[in-house]
PDB file of C-alpha atoms in Angstrom:
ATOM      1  CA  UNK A   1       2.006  70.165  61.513  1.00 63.00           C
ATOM      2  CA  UNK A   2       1.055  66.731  62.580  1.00 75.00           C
ATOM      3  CA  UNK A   3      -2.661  66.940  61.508  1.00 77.00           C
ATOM      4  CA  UNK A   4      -1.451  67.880  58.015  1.00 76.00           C
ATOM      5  CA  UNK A   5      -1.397  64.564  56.049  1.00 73.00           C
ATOM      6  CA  UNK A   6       1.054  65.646  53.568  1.00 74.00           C
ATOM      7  CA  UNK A   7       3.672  66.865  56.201  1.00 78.00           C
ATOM      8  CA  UNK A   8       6.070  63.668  57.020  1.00 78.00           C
ATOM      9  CA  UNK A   9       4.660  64.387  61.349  1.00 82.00           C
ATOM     10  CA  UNK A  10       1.505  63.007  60.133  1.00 81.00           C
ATOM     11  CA  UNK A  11      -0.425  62.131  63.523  1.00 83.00           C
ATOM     12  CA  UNK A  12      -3.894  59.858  61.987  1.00 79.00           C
ATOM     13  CA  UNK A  13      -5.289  60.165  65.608  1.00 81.00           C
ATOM     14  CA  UNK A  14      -4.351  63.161  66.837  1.00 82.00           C
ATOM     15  CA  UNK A  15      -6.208  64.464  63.134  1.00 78.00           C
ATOM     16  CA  UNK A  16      -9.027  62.404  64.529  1.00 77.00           C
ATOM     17  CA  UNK A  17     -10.086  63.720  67.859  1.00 78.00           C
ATOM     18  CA  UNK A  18      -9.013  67.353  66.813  1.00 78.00           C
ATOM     19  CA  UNK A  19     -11.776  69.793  66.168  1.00 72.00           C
ATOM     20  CA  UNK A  20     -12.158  71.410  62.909  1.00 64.00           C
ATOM     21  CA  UNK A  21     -13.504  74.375  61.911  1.00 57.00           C
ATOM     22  CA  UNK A  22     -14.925  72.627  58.579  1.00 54.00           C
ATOM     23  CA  UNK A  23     -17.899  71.099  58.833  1.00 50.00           C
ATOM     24  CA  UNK A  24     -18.362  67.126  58.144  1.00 51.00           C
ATOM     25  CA  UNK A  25     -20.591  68.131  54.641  1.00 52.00           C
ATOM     26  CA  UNK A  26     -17.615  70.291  53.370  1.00 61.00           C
ATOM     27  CA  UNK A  27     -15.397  67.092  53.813  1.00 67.00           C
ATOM     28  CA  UNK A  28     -15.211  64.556  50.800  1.00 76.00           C
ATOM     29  CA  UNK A  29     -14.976  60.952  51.673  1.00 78.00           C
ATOM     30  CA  UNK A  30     -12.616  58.666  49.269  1.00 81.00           C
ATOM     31  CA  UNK A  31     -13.042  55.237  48.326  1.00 81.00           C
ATOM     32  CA  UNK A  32      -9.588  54.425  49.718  1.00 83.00           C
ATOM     33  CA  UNK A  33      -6.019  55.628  50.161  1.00 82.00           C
ATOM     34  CA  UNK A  34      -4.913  55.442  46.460  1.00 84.00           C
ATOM     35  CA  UNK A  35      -7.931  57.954  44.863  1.00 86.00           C
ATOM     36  CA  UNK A  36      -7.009  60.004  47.905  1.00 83.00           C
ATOM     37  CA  UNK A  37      -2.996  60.155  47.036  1.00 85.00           C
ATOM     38  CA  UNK A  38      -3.711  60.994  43.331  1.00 86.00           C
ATOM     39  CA  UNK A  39      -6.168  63.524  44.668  1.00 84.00           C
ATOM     40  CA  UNK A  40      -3.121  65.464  46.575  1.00 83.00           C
ATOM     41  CA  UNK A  41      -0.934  64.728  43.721  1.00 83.00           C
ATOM     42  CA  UNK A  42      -3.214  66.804  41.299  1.00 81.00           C
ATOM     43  CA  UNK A  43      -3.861  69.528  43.746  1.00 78.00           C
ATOM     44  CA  UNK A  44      -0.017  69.825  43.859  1.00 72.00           C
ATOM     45  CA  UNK A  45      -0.006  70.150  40.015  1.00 72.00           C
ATOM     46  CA  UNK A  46      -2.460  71.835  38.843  1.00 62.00           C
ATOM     47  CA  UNK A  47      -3.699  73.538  41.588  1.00 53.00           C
ATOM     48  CA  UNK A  48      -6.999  72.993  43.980  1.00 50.00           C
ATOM     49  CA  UNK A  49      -9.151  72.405  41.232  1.00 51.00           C
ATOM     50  CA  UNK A  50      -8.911  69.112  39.423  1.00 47.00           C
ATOM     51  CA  UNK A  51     -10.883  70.069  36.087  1.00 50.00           C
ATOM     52  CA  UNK A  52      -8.671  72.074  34.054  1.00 53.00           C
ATOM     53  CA  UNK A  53     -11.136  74.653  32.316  1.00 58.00           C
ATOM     54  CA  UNK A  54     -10.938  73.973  28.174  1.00 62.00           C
ATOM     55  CA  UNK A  55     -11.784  77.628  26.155  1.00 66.00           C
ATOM     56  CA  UNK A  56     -14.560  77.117  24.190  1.00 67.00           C
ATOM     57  CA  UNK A  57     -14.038  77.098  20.474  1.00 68.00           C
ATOM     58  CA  UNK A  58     -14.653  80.419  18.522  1.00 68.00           C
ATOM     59  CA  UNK A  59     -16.982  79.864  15.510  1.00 74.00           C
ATOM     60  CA  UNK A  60     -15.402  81.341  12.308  1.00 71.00           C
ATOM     61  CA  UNK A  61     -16.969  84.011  10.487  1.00 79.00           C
ATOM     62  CA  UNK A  62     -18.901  83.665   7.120  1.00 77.00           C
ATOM     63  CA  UNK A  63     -15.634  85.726   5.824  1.00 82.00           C
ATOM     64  CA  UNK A  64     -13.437  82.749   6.839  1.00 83.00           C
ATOM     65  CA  UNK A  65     -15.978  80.037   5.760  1.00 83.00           C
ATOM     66  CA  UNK A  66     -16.034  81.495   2.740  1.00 83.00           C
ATOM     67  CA  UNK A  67     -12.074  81.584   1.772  1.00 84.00           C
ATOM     68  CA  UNK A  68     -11.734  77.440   2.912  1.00 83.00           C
ATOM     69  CA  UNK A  69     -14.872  76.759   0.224  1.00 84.00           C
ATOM     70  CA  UNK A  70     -12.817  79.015  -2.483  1.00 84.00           C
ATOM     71  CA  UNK A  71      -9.647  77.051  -1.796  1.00 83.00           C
ATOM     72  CA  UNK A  72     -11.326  73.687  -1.544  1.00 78.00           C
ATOM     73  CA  UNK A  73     -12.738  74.249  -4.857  1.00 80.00           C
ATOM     74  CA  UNK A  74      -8.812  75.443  -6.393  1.00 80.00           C
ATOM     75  CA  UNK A  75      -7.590  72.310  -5.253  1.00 79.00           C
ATOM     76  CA  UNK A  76      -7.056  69.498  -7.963  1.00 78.00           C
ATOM     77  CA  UNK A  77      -8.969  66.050  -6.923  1.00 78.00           C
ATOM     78  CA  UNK A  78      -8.446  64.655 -10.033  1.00 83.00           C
ATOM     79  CA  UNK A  79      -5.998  62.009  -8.454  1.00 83.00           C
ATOM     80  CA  UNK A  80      -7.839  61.316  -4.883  1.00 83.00           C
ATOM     81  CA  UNK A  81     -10.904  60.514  -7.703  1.00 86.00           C
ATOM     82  CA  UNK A  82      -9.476  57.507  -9.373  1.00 88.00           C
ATOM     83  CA  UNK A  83      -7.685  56.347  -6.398  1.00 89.00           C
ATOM     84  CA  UNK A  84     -11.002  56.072  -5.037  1.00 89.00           C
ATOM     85  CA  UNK A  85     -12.256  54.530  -8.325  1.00 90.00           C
ATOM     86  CA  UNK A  86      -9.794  51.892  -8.413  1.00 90.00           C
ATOM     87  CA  UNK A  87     -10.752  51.339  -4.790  1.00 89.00           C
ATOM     88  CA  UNK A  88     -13.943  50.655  -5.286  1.00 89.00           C
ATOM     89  CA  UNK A  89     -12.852  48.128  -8.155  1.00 89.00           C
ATOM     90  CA  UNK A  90     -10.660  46.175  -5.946  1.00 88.00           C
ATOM     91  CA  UNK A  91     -13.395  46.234  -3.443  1.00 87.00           C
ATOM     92  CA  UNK A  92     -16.073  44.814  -5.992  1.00 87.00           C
ATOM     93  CA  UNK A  93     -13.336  42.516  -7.027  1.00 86.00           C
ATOM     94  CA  UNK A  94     -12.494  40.995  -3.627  1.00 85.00           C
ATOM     95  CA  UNK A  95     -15.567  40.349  -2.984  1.00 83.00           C
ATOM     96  CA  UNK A  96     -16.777  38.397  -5.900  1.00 83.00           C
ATOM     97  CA  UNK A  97     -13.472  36.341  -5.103  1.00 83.00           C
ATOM     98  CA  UNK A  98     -15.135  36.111  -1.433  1.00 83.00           C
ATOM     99  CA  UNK A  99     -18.362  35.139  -3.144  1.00 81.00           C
ATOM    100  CA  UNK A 100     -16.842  32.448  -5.383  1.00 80.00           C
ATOM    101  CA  UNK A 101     -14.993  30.893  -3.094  1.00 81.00           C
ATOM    102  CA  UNK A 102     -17.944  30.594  -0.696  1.00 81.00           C
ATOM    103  CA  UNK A 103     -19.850  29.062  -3.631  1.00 79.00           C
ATOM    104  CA  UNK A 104     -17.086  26.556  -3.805  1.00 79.00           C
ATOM    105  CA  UNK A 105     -16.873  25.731  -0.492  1.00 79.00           C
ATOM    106  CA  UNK A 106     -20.778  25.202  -0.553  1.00 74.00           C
ATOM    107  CA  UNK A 107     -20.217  22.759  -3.818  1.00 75.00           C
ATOM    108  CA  UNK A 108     -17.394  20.856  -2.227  1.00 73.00           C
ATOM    109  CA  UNK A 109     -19.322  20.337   0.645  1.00 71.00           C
ATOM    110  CA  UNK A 110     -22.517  18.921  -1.011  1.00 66.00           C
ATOM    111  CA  UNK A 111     -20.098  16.747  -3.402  1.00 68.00           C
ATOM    112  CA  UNK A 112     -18.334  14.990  -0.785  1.00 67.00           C
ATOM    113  CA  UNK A 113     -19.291  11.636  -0.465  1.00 65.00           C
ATOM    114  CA  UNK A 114     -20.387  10.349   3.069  1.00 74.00           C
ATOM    115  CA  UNK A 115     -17.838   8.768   5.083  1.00 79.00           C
ATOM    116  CA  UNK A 116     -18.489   5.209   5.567  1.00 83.00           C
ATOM    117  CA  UNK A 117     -16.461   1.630   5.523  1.00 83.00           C
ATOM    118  CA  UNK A 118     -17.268   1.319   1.367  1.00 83.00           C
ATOM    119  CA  UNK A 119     -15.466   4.679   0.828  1.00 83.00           C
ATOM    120  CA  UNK A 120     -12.857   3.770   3.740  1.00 84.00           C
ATOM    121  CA  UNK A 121     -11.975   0.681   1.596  1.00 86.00           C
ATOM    122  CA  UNK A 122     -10.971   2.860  -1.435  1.00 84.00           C
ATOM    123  CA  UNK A 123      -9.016   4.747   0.381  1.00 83.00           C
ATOM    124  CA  UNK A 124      -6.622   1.732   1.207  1.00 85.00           C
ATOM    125  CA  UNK A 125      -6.413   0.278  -2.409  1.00 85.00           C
ATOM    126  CA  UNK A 126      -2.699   0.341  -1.920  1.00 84.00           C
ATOM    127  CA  UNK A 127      -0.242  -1.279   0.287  1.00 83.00           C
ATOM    128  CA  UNK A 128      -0.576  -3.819   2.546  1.00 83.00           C
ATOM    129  CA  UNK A 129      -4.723  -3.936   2.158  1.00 88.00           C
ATOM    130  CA  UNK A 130      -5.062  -3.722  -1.084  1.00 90.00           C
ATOM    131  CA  UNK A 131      -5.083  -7.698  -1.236  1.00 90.00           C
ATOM    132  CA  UNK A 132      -7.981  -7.290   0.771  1.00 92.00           C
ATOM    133  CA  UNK A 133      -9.249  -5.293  -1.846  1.00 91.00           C
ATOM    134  CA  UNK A 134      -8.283  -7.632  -4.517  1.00 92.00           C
ATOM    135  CA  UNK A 135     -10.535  -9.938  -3.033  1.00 93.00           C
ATOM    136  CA  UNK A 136     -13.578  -7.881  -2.297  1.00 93.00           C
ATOM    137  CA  UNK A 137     -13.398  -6.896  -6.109  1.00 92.00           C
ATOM    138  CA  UNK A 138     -12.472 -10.468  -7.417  1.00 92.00           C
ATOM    139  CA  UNK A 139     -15.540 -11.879  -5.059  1.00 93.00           C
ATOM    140  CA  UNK A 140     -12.367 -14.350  -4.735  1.00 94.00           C
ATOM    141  CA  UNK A 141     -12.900 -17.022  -2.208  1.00 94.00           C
ATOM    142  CA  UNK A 142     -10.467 -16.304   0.463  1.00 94.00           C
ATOM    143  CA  UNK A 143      -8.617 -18.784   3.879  1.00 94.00           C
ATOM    144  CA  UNK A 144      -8.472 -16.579   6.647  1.00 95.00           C
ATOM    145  CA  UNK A 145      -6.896 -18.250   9.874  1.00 95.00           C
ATOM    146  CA  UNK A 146      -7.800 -17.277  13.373  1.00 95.00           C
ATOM    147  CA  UNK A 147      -6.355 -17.505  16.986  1.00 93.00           C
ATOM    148  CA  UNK A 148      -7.244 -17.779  20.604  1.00 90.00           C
ATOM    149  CA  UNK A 149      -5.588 -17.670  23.740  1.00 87.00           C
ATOM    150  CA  UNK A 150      -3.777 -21.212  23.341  1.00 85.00           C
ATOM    151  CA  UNK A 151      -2.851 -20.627  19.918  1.00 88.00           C
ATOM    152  CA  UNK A 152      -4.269 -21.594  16.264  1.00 91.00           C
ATOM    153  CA  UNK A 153      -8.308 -21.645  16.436  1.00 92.00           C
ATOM    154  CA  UNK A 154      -9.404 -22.430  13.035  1.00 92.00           C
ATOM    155  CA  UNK A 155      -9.611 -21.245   9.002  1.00 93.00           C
ATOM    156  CA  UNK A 156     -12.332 -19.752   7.848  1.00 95.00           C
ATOM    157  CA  UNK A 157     -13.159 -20.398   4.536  1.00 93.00           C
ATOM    158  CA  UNK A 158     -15.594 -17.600   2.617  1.00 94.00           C
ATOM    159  CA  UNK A 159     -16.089 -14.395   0.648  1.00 96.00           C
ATOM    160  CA  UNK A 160     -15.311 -10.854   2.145  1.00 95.00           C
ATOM    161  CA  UNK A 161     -17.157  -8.460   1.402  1.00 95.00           C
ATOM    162  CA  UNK A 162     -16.111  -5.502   3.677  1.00 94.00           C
ATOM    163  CA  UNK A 163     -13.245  -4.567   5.916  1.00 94.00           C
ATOM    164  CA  UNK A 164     -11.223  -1.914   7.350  1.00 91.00           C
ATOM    165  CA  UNK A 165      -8.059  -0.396   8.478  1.00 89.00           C
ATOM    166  CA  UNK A 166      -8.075  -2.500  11.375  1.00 91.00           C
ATOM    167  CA  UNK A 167      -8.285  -5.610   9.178  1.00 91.00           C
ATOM    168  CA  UNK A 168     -11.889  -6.331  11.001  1.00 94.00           C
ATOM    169  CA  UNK A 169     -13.770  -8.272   8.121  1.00 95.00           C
ATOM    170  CA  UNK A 170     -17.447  -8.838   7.127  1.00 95.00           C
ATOM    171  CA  UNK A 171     -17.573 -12.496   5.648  1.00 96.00           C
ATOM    172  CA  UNK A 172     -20.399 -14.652   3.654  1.00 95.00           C
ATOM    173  CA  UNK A 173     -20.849 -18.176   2.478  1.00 94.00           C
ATOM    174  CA  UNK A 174     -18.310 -19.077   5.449  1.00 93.00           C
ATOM    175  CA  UNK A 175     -17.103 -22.964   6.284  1.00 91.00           C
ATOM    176  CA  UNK A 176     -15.677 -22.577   9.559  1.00 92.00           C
ATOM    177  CA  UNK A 177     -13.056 -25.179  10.687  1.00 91.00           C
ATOM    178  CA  UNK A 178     -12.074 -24.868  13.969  1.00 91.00           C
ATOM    179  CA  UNK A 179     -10.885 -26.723  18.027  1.00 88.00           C
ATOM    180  CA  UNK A 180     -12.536 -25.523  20.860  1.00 87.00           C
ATOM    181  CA  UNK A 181     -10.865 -24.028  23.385  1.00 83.00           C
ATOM    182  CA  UNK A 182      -9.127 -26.334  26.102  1.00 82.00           C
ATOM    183  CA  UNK A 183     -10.294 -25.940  29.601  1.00 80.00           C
ATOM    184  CA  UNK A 184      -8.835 -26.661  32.789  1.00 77.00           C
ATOM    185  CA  UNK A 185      -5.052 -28.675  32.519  1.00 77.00           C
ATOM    186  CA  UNK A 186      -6.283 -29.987  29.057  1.00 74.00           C
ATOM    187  CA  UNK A 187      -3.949 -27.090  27.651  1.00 72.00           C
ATOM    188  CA  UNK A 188      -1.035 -27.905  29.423  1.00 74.00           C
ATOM    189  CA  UNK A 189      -0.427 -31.453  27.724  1.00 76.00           C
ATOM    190  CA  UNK A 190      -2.290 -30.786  24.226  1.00 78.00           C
ATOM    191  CA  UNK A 191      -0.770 -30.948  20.465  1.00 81.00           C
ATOM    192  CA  UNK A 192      -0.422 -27.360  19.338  1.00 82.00           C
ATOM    193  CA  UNK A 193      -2.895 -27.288  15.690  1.00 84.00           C
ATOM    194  CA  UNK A 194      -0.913 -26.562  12.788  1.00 85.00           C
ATOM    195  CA  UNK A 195      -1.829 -24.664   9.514  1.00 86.00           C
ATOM    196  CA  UNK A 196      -0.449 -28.234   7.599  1.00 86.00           C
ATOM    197  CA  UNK A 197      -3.755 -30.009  10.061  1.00 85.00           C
ATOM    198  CA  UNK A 198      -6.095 -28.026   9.021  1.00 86.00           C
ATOM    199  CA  UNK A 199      -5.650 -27.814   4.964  1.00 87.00           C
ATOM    200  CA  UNK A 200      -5.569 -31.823   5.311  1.00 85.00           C
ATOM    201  CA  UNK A 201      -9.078 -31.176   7.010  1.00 83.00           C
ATOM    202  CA  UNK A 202     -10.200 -28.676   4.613  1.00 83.00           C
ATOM    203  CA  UNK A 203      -9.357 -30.937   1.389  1.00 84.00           C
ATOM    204  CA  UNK A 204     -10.400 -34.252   3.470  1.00 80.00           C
ATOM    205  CA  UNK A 205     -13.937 -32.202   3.866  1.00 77.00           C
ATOM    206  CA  UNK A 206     -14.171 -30.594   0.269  1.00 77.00           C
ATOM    207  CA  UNK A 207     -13.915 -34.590  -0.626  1.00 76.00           C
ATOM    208  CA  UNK A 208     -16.921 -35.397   1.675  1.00 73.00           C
ATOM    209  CA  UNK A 209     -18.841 -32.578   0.717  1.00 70.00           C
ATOM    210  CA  UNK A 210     -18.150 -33.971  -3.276  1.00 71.00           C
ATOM    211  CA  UNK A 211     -19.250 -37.315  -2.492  1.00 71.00           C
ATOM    212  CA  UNK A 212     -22.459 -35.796  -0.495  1.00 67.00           C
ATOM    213  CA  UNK A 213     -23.324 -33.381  -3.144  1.00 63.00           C
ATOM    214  CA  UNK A 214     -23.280 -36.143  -5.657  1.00 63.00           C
ATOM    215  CA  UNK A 215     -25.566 -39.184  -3.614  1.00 59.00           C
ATOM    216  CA  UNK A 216     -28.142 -35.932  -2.885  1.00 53.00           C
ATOM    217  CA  UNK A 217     -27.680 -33.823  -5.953  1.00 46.00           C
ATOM    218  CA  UNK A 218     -27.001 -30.630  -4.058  1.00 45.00           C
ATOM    219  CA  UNK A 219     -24.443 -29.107  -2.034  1.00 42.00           C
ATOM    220  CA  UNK A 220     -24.411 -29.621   1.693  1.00 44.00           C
ATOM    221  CA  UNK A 221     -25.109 -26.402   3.529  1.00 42.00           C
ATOM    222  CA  UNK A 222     -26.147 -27.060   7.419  1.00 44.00           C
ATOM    223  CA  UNK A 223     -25.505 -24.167   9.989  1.00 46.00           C
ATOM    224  CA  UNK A 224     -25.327 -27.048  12.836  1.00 56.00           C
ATOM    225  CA  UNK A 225     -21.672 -28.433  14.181  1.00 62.00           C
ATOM    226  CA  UNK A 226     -19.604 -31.173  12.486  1.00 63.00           C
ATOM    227  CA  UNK A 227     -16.988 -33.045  14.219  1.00 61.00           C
ATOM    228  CA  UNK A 228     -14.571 -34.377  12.412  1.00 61.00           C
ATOM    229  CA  UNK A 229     -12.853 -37.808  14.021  1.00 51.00           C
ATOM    230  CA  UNK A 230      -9.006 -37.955  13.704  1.00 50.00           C
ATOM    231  CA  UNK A 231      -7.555 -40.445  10.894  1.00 44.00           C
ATOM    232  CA  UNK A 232      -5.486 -43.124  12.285  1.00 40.00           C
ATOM    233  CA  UNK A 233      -2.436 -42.471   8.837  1.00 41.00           C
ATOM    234  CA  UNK A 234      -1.483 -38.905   7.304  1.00 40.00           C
ATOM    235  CA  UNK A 235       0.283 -40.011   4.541  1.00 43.00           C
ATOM    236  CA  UNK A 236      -1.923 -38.950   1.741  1.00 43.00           C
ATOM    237  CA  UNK A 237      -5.061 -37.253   1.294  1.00 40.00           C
ATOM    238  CA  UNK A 238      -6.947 -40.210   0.286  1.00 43.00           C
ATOM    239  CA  UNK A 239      -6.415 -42.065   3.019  1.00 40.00           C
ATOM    240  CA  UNK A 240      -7.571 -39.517   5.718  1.00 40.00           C
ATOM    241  CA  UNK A 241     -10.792 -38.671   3.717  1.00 40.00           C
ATOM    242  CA  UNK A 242     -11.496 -42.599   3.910  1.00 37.00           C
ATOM    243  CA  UNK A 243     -10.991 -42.477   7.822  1.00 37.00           C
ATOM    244  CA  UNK A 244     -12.461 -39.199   8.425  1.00 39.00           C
ATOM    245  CA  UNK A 245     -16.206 -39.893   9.863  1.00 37.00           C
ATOM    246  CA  UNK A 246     -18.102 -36.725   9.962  1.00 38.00           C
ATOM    247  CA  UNK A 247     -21.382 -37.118  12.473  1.00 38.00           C
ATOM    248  CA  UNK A 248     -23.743 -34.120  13.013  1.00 37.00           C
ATOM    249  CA  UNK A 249     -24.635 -32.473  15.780  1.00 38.00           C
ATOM    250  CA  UNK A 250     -27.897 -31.257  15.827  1.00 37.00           C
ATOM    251  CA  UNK A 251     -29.059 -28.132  18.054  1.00 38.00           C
ATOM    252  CA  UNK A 252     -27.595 -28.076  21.498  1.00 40.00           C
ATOM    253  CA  UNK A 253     -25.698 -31.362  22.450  1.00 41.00           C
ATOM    254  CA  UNK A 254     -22.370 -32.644  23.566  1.00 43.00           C
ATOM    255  CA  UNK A 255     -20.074 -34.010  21.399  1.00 44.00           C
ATOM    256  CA  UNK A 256     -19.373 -37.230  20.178  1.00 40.00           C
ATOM    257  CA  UNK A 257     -15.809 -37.962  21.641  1.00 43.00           C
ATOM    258  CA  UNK A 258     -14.512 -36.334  24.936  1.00 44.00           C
ATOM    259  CA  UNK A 259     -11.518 -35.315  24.482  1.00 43.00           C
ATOM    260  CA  UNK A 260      -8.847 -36.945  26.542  1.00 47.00           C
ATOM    261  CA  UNK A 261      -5.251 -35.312  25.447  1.00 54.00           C
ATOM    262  CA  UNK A 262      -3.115 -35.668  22.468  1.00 70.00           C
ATOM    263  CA  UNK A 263      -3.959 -34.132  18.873  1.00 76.00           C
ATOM    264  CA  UNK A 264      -7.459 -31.418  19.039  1.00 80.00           C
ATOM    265  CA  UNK A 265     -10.467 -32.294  18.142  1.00 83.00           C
ATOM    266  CA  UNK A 266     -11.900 -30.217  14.990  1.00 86.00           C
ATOM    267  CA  UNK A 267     -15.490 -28.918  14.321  1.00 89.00           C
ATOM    268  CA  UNK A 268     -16.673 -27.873  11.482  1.00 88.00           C
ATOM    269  CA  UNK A 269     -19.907 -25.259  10.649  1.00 90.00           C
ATOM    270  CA  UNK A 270     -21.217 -23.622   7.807  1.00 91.00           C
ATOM    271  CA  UNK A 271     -22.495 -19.949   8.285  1.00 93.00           C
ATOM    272  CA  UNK A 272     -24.196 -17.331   6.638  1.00 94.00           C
ATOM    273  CA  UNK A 273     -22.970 -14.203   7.393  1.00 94.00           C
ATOM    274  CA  UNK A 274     -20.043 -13.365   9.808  1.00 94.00           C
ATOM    275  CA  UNK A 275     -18.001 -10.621  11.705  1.00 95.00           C
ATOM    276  CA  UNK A 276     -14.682 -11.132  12.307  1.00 96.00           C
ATOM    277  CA  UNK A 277     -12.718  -9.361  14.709  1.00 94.00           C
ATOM    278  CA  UNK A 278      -8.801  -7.762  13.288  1.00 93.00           C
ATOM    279  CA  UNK A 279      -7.182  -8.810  16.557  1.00 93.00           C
ATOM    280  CA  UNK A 280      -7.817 -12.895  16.441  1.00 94.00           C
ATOM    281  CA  UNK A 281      -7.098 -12.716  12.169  1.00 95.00           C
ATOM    282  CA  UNK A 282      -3.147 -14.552  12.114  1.00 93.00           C
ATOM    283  CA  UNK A 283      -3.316 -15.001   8.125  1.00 92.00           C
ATOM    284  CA  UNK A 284      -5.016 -14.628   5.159  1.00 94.00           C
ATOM    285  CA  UNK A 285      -4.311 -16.388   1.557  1.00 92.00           C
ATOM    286  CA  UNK A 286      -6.563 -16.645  -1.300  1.00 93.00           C
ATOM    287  CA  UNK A 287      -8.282 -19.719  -2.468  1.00 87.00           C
ATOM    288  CA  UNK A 288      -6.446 -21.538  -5.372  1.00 76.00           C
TER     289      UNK A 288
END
């Protein structure tokens, strides 16, 4: 028939405008096709009804009871009894384990130390920063040479007393020795500074500061800028100390001589306290 959905003549309007003798509230009304496919597939199975009726279960008699108690009591639990003893000891066991190990983990966590750069610095006692560490420990009086865009900056001359893995140092007691950076075409045509300059500059200064610290009776220690004139001969120490001038700056001026070409200029400073950034650092030695 073509109003039978199951036959393969299936006519959906045909079904539609066709009366039927069942009425609308005797008709069930599916979600969609796929609940209504299994539906026919069921029907096919196990018949029109979809529940498939389960007996219900007989309760035994007191007869029947009565034999399963007799035979539970013949059997021998003997065994099932310590398996479930030793059970329970591996049970009690595991967890104490669980227990001390939680302890453990509570104690390690209140020992640990708190991460900061001190503990940081321990940690890289060997290899290449451990003569960093050397000189933290030594309170050794250290050179450490800087850079800039053009090329050698300066030495700084001082005590570290921190760093880190990305060589970034915390200084004290610093002499800083440095050029200023050229501007404009000044770059193009200037003398490159050279480690050799500035150790004559250092020693030529150490001599100055001598001979001031003995006509004042006290060390020089200013945080204003220095400059330091170029000597006319480099043939010996001596002789530059002699023609090294050394004129103070105070507060916020220009300097003394414009600078022109040639050789740079050098400044000198004294500071306190000082951070110096890893990236600029080109060398470190210790002071002999």
């Amino acid at each position: 028939m073509s109003t039978d959905p199951t036959s393969s003549n299936f006519d959906p309007l045909k079904a539609l405008y066709t009366e039927t003798k069942k009425k609308s509230a005797e008709v069930k009304v599916y979600d969609n096709v796929a609940t209504f496919e299994a539906k026919l597939k069921r029907q096919d199975t196990k018949g029109k009804d979809d529940t498939v009726k389960k007996e219900p279960k007989k309760s035994k008699s007191f007869s029947q009871n009565k034999k399963l108690i007799e035979e539970a009591e013949k059997r021998d639990l003997s065994k099932l009894k310590e398996m479930m003893e030793i059970r329970k000891k591996m049970d009690a066991a595991k967890n104490e384990e669980q227990g001390e190990e939680a302890e453990l983990k509570v104690m390690e966590r209140k020992s640990k130390l708190p991460k900061n750069v001190f503990t940081s610095m321990k940690a890289l006692q060997l290899g290449p920063m451990s003569l960093l560490n050397q000189l933290v420990e030594k309170r050794q009086r250290c050179h450490v040479y800087t850079r800039n865009f053009v090329g050698l900056r300066g030495v700084l001359v001082g005590f570290i007393v921190a760093f880190d893995r990305f060589m970034n140092l915390a200084m004290v007691d610093i002499d800083d020795t440095f050029r200023t950076a050229p501007l404009g075409k000044v770059k193009d045509h200037q003398k490159p500074l050279s480690v050799s300059q500035l150790r004559h500059a250092l020693e030529a200064l150490k001599l100055e500061n001598k001979r001031a610290a003995d006509t004042r009776g006290k060390h020089r220690a200013t945080t204003g800028v220095t400059v330091v004139q170029k000597s006319t001969s480099s043939s010996n120490i001596s002789q530059n100390s002699k023609a090294l001038k050394i004129n103070r700056i105070r507060g916020k001026g220009k300097p003394l001589e414009v600078f022109h070409g040639g050789s740079p200029q050098l400044y000198q400073r004294h500071l306190r306290q000082m951070y110096v950034r890893g990236d600029i650092i080109v060398l470190i030695t210790p002071d002999s």
